[in-house]
Amino acid sequence: MRLTIVAATGGIGRHLVEQAVAGGHDVTAVARRPRELPGGVRTVAVDLTRPDMRALAAAVRGADAVLSALGPRNPRADAGITSRGTRAIVAAMQAEQVRRIVIVSAAPVGPVPVPGRPTPPRHDPGDGFFMRYLGVPLTRAMFGRHYADLAVTEQTLRDSGLEWTVSRPPKLTDKPLTGRYRTAWNRNIRGGFSVSRADVAHHMLAMVNRPDTIEQVVGIAN
């Protein structure tokens, strides 16, 4: 498949590129500093905080799917980057008639209200007592602006008319790829407190060719 991977030098993005190349896919990697990427992939330099729409359109042109690992390096300081960048990606895909996109979000996002979804459930149905009353309130107190931006990002996809899938992992780790993880549609994973970036990348790639994941939010955890 021809895959365009956005934020290809980030924690999940690097794994996406590595695994996609190992799987024999034709990869175009989009990054602010693509020189940091290994050889063997086509690279396009795009700063998603101030996207060059011509370059972004060229990067997605002819792709079978786009995978976005876009997110802030500092969730407290850089909130807003993901929604702005995703709007640019969606616009480029619409202009180039590319339909399939898989993005990474985060487990605490489900109950965050947005204009298109002003009254979400109070709690994610997959969260147990600890996460509902301790874990989620704590993480939102620390990174509330970031999660609000991810909620807007997800709404952008819902409104896009594209064939989208959202991956919602909990705490990300740098443990190695296992290929063993739990998933659930439209809910978080009960007792799932972490997952490796490598396993998130593995699952994002696996979902590209799964029609049953289109217009679905998928929780993932070890």
mmCIF file with all atom_site columns, C-alpha atoms in Angstrom, residues 19-20 24 80 91 96 103 144 148 187 197 212:
data_model
loop_
_atom_site.group_PDB
_atom_site.id
_atom_site.type_symbol
_atom_site.label_atom_id
_atom_site.label_alt_id
_atom_site.label_comp_id
_atom_site.label_asym_id
_atom_site.label_entity_id
_atom_site.label_seq_id
_atom_site.pdbx_PDB_ins_code
_atom_site.Cartn_x
_atom_site.Cartn_y
_atom_site.Cartn_z
_atom_site.occupancy
_atom_site.B_iso_or_equiv
_atom_site.pdbx_formal_charge
_atom_site.auth_seq_id
_atom_site.auth_comp_id
_atom_site.auth_asym_id
_atom_site.auth_atom_id
_atom_site.pdbx_PDB_model_num
ATOM 1  C CA . GLN A 1 19  ? 6.986   -1.093 10.715 1.00 0.00 ? 19  GLN A CA 1
ATOM 2  C CA . ALA A 1 20  ? 5.410   0.099  7.457  1.00 0.00 ? 20  ALA A CA 1
ATOM 3  C CA . GLY A 1 24  ? 6.738   -3.723 2.345  1.00 0.00 ? 24  GLY A CA 1
ATOM 4  C CA . GLY A 1 80  ? -3.714  23.383 19.838 1.00 0.00 ? 80  GLY A CA 1
ATOM 5  C CA . ALA A 1 91  ? -8.155  19.675 3.778  1.00 0.00 ? 91  ALA A CA 1
ATOM 6  C CA . GLU A 1 96  ? -6.527  15.116 -3.369 1.00 0.00 ? 96  GLU A CA 1
ATOM 7  C CA . ILE A 1 103 ? -4.998  9.024  13.866 1.00 0.00 ? 103 ILE A CA 1
ATOM 8  C CA . GLY A 1 144 ? -6.873  19.580 30.206 1.00 0.00 ? 144 GLY A CA 1
ATOM 9  C CA . ALA A 1 148 ? -9.769  19.498 24.811 1.00 0.00 ? 148 ALA A CA 1
ATOM 10 C CA . ARG A 1 187 ? -14.560 2.672  24.979 1.00 0.00 ? 187 ARG A CA 1
ATOM 11 C CA . ARG A 1 197 ? 4.236   3.324  21.319 1.00 0.00 ? 197 ARG A CA 1
ATOM 12 C CA . ASP A 1 212 ? -15.122 -2.425 10.443 1.00 0.00 ? 212 ASP A CA 1
#
